[in-house]
Tab-separated table of C-alpha atoms in Angstrom:
chain	number	residue	atom	x	y	z
A	7	UNK	CA	87.635	81.022	126.672
A	8	UNK	CA	87.966	80.329	130.358
A	9	UNK	CA	87.050	83.901	131.348
A	10	UNK	CA	83.878	83.768	129.313
A	11	UNK	CA	82.842	80.537	131.054
A	12	UNK	CA	83.703	82.082	134.389
A	13	UNK	CA	81.490	84.983	133.867
A	14	UNK	CA	78.503	82.707	133.728
A	15	UNK	CA	79.018	81.932	137.363
A	16	UNK	CA	79.251	85.440	138.717
A	17	UNK	CA	76.004	85.000	140.708
A	18	UNK	CA	77.254	81.714	141.961
A	19	UNK	CA	80.300	83.297	143.521
A	20	UNK	CA	78.141	85.936	145.025
A	21	UNK	CA	75.956	83.220	146.653
A	22	UNK	CA	79.058	81.486	147.966
A	23	UNK	CA	80.143	84.771	149.678
A	24	UNK	CA	76.780	85.263	151.294
A	25	UNK	CA	76.059	81.747	152.395
A	26	UNK	CA	79.288	79.865	152.650
A	27	UNK	CA	81.562	80.844	155.611
A	28	UNK	CA	84.263	78.537	154.715
A	29	UNK	CA	84.466	80.144	151.235
A	30	UNK	CA	85.119	83.637	152.808
A	31	UNK	CA	87.365	82.251	155.464
A	32	UNK	CA	89.674	80.633	152.801
A	33	UNK	CA	90.562	84.089	151.572
A	34	UNK	CA	91.289	85.287	155.143
A	35	UNK	CA	94.257	82.822	155.234
A	36	UNK	CA	97.663	83.899	154.270
A	37	UNK	CA	99.613	82.210	151.521
A	38	UNK	CA	103.454	82.548	151.677
A	39	UNK	CA	103.050	85.015	154.488
A	40	UNK	CA	100.799	87.173	152.267
A	41	UNK	CA	97.164	87.907	152.754
A	42	UNK	CA	95.030	86.747	149.850
A	43	UNK	CA	93.405	89.320	147.683
A	44	UNK	CA	89.940	87.971	148.443
A	45	UNK	CA	86.901	86.740	146.490
A	46	UNK	CA	86.123	88.509	143.266
A	47	UNK	CA	84.395	91.833	143.528
A	48	UNK	CA	81.857	93.590	141.149
A	49	UNK	CA	84.880	95.605	139.748
A	50	UNK	CA	86.657	92.134	139.102
A	51	UNK	CA	83.743	90.867	137.129
A	52	UNK	CA	83.587	94.119	135.180
A	53	UNK	CA	87.316	93.909	134.287
A	54	UNK	CA	86.842	90.149	133.389
A	55	UNK	CA	83.922	91.174	130.969
A	56	UNK	CA	86.324	93.759	129.400
A	57	UNK	CA	89.033	91.206	128.891
A	58	UNK	CA	86.649	88.864	127.193
A	59	UNK	CA	85.441	91.531	124.891
A	60	UNK	CA	89.214	92.351	124.064
A	61	UNK	CA	90.219	88.925	123.354
A	62	UNK	CA	87.212	87.769	121.491
A	63	UNK	CA	88.567	88.811	118.016
A	64	UNK	CA	91.952	87.052	118.756
A	65	UNK	CA	90.119	83.881	119.806
A	66	UNK	CA	87.914	83.876	116.779
A	67	UNK	CA	90.857	84.387	114.331
A	68	UNK	CA	92.762	81.393	116.269
A	69	UNK	CA	89.847	79.149	115.664
A	70	UNK	CA	89.487	80.127	112.024
A	71	UNK	CA	93.143	79.330	111.211
A	72	UNK	CA	93.574	76.153	113.360
A	73	UNK	CA	91.066	74.407	110.925
A	74	UNK	CA	92.508	72.118	108.273
A	75	UNK	CA	89.615	71.258	106.151
A	76	UNK	CA	89.197	74.637	104.367
A	77	UNK	CA	91.228	77.244	102.570
A	78	UNK	CA	92.244	79.981	104.863
A	79	UNK	CA	95.141	81.658	102.825
A	80	UNK	CA	92.765	84.297	101.181
A	81	UNK	CA	91.350	85.226	104.504
A	82	UNK	CA	94.462	85.799	106.653
A	83	UNK	CA	95.270	89.254	105.740
A	84	UNK	CA	91.496	90.328	106.041
A	85	UNK	CA	91.725	89.219	109.690
A	86	UNK	CA	95.082	91.053	110.275
A	87	UNK	CA	93.477	94.126	109.009
A	88	UNK	CA	90.237	93.631	111.236
A	89	UNK	CA	92.534	93.236	114.333
A	90	UNK	CA	94.446	96.428	113.384
A	91	UNK	CA	91.126	98.298	113.059
A	92	UNK	CA	89.863	96.998	116.274
A	93	UNK	CA	93.025	97.838	118.195
A	94	UNK	CA	92.948	101.394	116.920
A	95	UNK	CA	89.250	101.618	118.038
A	96	UNK	CA	89.825	100.241	121.411
A	97	UNK	CA	92.871	102.429	122.012
A	98	UNK	CA	90.478	105.315	121.897
A	99	UNK	CA	87.918	103.792	124.145
A	100	UNK	CA	86.590	105.660	127.115
A	101	UNK	CA	87.375	102.800	129.614
A	102	UNK	CA	90.959	103.349	130.826
A	103	UNK	CA	91.570	99.646	131.447
A	104	UNK	CA	90.466	98.731	127.852
A	105	UNK	CA	92.447	101.517	126.329
A	106	UNK	CA	95.525	100.700	128.188
A	107	UNK	CA	95.502	97.042	127.093
A	108	UNK	CA	94.701	97.984	123.390
A	109	UNK	CA	97.714	100.485	123.396
A	110	UNK	CA	100.024	97.652	124.798
A	111	UNK	CA	98.675	95.171	122.242
A	112	UNK	CA	99.133	97.709	119.314
A	113	UNK	CA	102.797	97.867	120.115
A	114	UNK	CA	103.055	94.142	119.854
A	115	UNK	CA	100.955	94.272	116.671
A	116	UNK	CA	103.296	96.903	115.163
A	117	UNK	CA	106.321	94.829	115.968
A	118	UNK	CA	105.218	91.833	114.019
A	119	UNK	CA	102.801	93.297	111.388
A	120	UNK	CA	103.548	97.005	111.291
A	121	UNK	CA	106.166	96.651	108.611
A	122	UNK	CA	104.705	95.160	105.418
A	123	UNK	CA	108.229	94.564	104.066
A	124	UNK	CA	108.642	91.886	106.688
A	125	UNK	CA	105.349	89.998	105.748
A	126	UNK	CA	105.549	87.173	103.367
A	127	UNK	CA	104.191	88.506	100.081
A	128	UNK	CA	102.133	85.172	99.484
A	129	UNK	CA	99.815	86.486	102.081
A	130	UNK	CA	99.082	89.435	99.965
A	131	UNK	CA	98.924	87.355	96.728
A	132	UNK	CA	96.166	85.139	98.314
A	133	UNK	CA	94.036	88.221	98.521
A	134	UNK	CA	94.822	89.289	95.021
A	135	UNK	CA	93.915	85.759	93.785
A	136	UNK	CA	90.617	85.946	95.381
A	137	UNK	CA	88.124	87.117	92.609
A	138	UNK	CA	85.975	88.938	95.101
A	139	UNK	CA	88.920	91.236	96.061
A	140	UNK	CA	91.809	91.345	93.629
A	141	UNK	CA	94.317	94.290	93.625
A	142	UNK	CA	91.822	97.083	94.458
A	143	UNK	CA	90.865	95.884	97.867
A	144	UNK	CA	94.410	95.042	98.773
A	145	UNK	CA	95.326	98.605	97.956
A	146	UNK	CA	92.393	99.888	100.119
A	147	UNK	CA	93.702	97.644	103.072
A	148	UNK	CA	97.279	98.887	102.579
A	149	UNK	CA	96.013	102.629	102.533
A	150	UNK	CA	94.211	101.969	105.901
A	151	UNK	CA	97.027	100.293	107.638
A	152	UNK	CA	100.273	101.921	106.262
A	153	UNK	CA	101.460	105.263	105.172
A	154	UNK	CA	100.958	106.196	101.492
A	155	UNK	CA	104.704	105.637	100.480
A	156	UNK	CA	104.812	102.150	102.042
A	157	UNK	CA	101.296	101.265	100.521
A	158	UNK	CA	102.502	102.268	97.064
A	159	UNK	CA	105.859	100.483	97.298
A	160	UNK	CA	104.224	97.177	98.402
A	161	UNK	CA	101.671	97.326	95.797
A	162	UNK	CA	104.279	97.534	93.077
A	163	UNK	CA	106.208	94.605	94.896
A	164	UNK	CA	103.080	92.503	95.051
A	165	UNK	CA	102.191	93.157	91.346
A	166	UNK	CA	105.851	92.465	90.297
A	167	UNK	CA	105.785	89.069	92.137
A	168	UNK	CA	102.498	88.085	90.571
A	169	UNK	CA	103.688	88.786	87.033
A	170	UNK	CA	107.072	86.816	87.887
A	171	UNK	CA	105.237	83.866	88.981
A	172	UNK	CA	103.071	83.793	85.986
A	173	UNK	CA	106.155	84.053	83.720
A	174	UNK	CA	107.731	81.219	85.595
A	175	UNK	CA	104.431	78.942	85.227
A	176	UNK	CA	103.991	80.073	81.620
A	177	UNK	CA	107.615	79.161	80.903
A	178	UNK	CA	107.812	81.589	78.046
A	179	UNK	CA	105.188	79.933	75.986
A	180	UNK	CA	102.288	82.470	76.477
A	181	UNK	CA	100.728	83.310	73.068
A	182	UNK	CA	102.775	80.759	71.033
A	183	UNK	CA	99.768	78.773	69.989
A	184	UNK	CA	98.059	81.897	68.571
A	185	UNK	CA	101.049	82.848	66.524
A	186	UNK	CA	101.303	79.320	64.905
A	187	UNK	CA	97.622	79.354	63.985
A	188	UNK	CA	97.888	82.920	62.492
A	189	UNK	CA	100.971	81.764	60.459
A	190	UNK	CA	98.993	78.894	58.980
A	191	UNK	CA	96.794	80.996	56.863
A	192	UNK	CA	98.398	82.361	53.721
A	193	UNK	CA	97.405	85.752	52.730
A	194	UNK	CA	94.517	86.024	50.213
A	195	UNK	CA	95.491	87.073	46.875
A	196	UNK	CA	93.442	90.206	45.725
A	197	UNK	CA	93.761	91.181	42.125
A	198	UNK	CA	94.360	94.716	40.792
A	199	UNK	CA	95.385	97.904	42.581
A	200	UNK	CA	94.157	96.887	46.011
A	201	UNK	CA	96.792	94.113	46.555
A	202	UNK	CA	99.243	96.492	48.258
A	203	UNK	CA	96.701	97.988	50.525
A	204	UNK	CA	95.252	94.605	51.487
A	205	UNK	CA	98.671	93.200	52.358
A	206	UNK	CA	99.425	96.327	54.262
A	207	UNK	CA	96.207	95.981	56.416
A	208	UNK	CA	96.718	92.254	56.766
A	209	UNK	CA	100.167	92.938	58.235
A	210	UNK	CA	98.743	95.617	60.449
A	211	UNK	CA	95.967	93.364	61.818
A	212	UNK	CA	98.404	90.467	62.537
A	213	UNK	CA	100.616	92.900	64.359
A	214	UNK	CA	97.688	94.247	66.396
A	215	UNK	CA	96.663	90.692	67.458
A	216	UNK	CA	100.197	89.846	68.333
A	217	UNK	CA	100.630	92.901	70.427
A	218	UNK	CA	97.315	92.126	72.338
A	219	UNK	CA	98.302	88.608	73.057
A	220	UNK	CA	101.819	89.529	74.405
A	221	UNK	CA	100.734	92.678	76.304
A	222	UNK	CA	97.492	91.108	78.002
A	223	UNK	CA	98.302	87.966	79.567
A	224	UNK	CA	96.298	86.038	82.151
A	225	UNK	CA	97.156	88.309	84.982
A	226	UNK	CA	96.289	91.466	83.078
A	227	UNK	CA	92.931	89.859	82.029
A	228	UNK	CA	92.080	88.752	85.535
A	229	UNK	CA	92.916	92.076	87.137
A	230	UNK	CA	90.989	94.163	84.550
A	231	UNK	CA	87.702	92.289	85.223
A	232	UNK	CA	85.437	93.461	87.780
A	233	UNK	CA	85.490	91.469	91.006
A	234	UNK	CA	82.778	89.143	92.136
A	235	UNK	CA	80.598	90.647	94.935
A	236	UNK	CA	82.282	89.953	98.295
A	237	UNK	CA	78.787	89.529	99.725
A	238	UNK	CA	78.384	86.206	97.687
A	239	UNK	CA	77.476	83.630	100.138
A	240	UNK	CA	79.090	80.215	100.332
A	241	UNK	CA	81.811	81.061	97.997
A	242	UNK	CA	84.382	78.290	97.082
A	243	UNK	CA	87.499	79.898	95.894
A	244	UNK	CA	89.176	76.640	94.780
A	245	UNK	CA	86.065	75.690	92.957
A	246	UNK	CA	85.994	79.104	91.134
A	247	UNK	CA	89.420	78.641	89.948
A	248	UNK	CA	88.661	75.158	88.651
A	249	UNK	CA	85.667	76.358	86.810
A	250	UNK	CA	87.622	79.113	85.122
A	251	UNK	CA	90.800	77.191	84.445
A	252	UNK	CA	90.127	77.272	80.875
A	253	UNK	CA	90.045	81.019	80.877
A	254	UNK	CA	93.181	81.524	82.886
A	255	UNK	CA	95.203	78.351	81.986
A	256	UNK	CA	98.311	79.592	83.531
A	257	UNK	CA	97.293	81.836	86.360
A	258	UNK	CA	94.867	79.107	87.690
A	259	UNK	CA	97.973	77.029	88.331
A	260	UNK	CA	99.565	79.843	90.302
A	261	UNK	CA	96.350	80.373	92.276
A	262	UNK	CA	96.180	76.592	93.105
A	263	UNK	CA	99.564	76.613	94.477
A	264	UNK	CA	99.327	79.818	96.342
A	265	UNK	CA	96.031	79.298	97.929
A	266	UNK	CA	96.717	75.647	99.164
A	267	UNK	CA	99.734	76.750	101.297
A	268	UNK	CA	98.686	76.771	105.021
A	269	UNK	CA	98.816	80.219	106.675
A	270	UNK	CA	101.175	78.937	109.295
A	271	UNK	CA	103.806	78.275	106.600
A	272	UNK	CA	103.271	81.748	104.921
A	273	UNK	CA	103.629	83.475	108.338
A	274	UNK	CA	106.640	81.289	109.386
């Protein structure tokens, strides 16, 4: 940032003021009939340092999402929550200038990000489809940013959208293969008085397997498993889904399409 670079030359400006009369004389002139403010004071440099601290987070986030050679969709909402947390913290800062800026920026934040209903749900789905976080972490983020009623409502909305996407991709064929395989094996004939009981048990077992296949699809299995440690270094989310595509045949297709959409399109 320009201010960050300028701060490195604070001593140079002080030397100019001490040794160069033309430098000081320049600020004694009038511009459009008004006297210039003058060379930067120690208070000006202190304010510049505060501005740099305040804008650092926004600058880093901009750099992260301006890149095109890496997946960023799954990280976007993390950054939004981090900005929210920092704005809340800075709004309570002892420095009045820093606090005033944070309060003003928080109003802007609330305008664009304060209402979760106005945010593209694909941003939330990208977090859920990150095996390091899933739904539990998203719920934690919602609880820290929104009121409990809004958080619960958006969670239900995200879960519903994920299930709808899964159904669309599966095209109603989930579990059909297993049913065909089960139907190929004729019931074993058991002589004597155990025939009826055996048939009853076989029917029961087939029903249980069918219910399990129908009630626990890719989404349910994925969400029920423990997340990978968020501290895992050099984690490649697309590679993870590629390696686990055999376990989540349909959900991996959903993840592929959701994660590759640039954040700019999700936000827009």
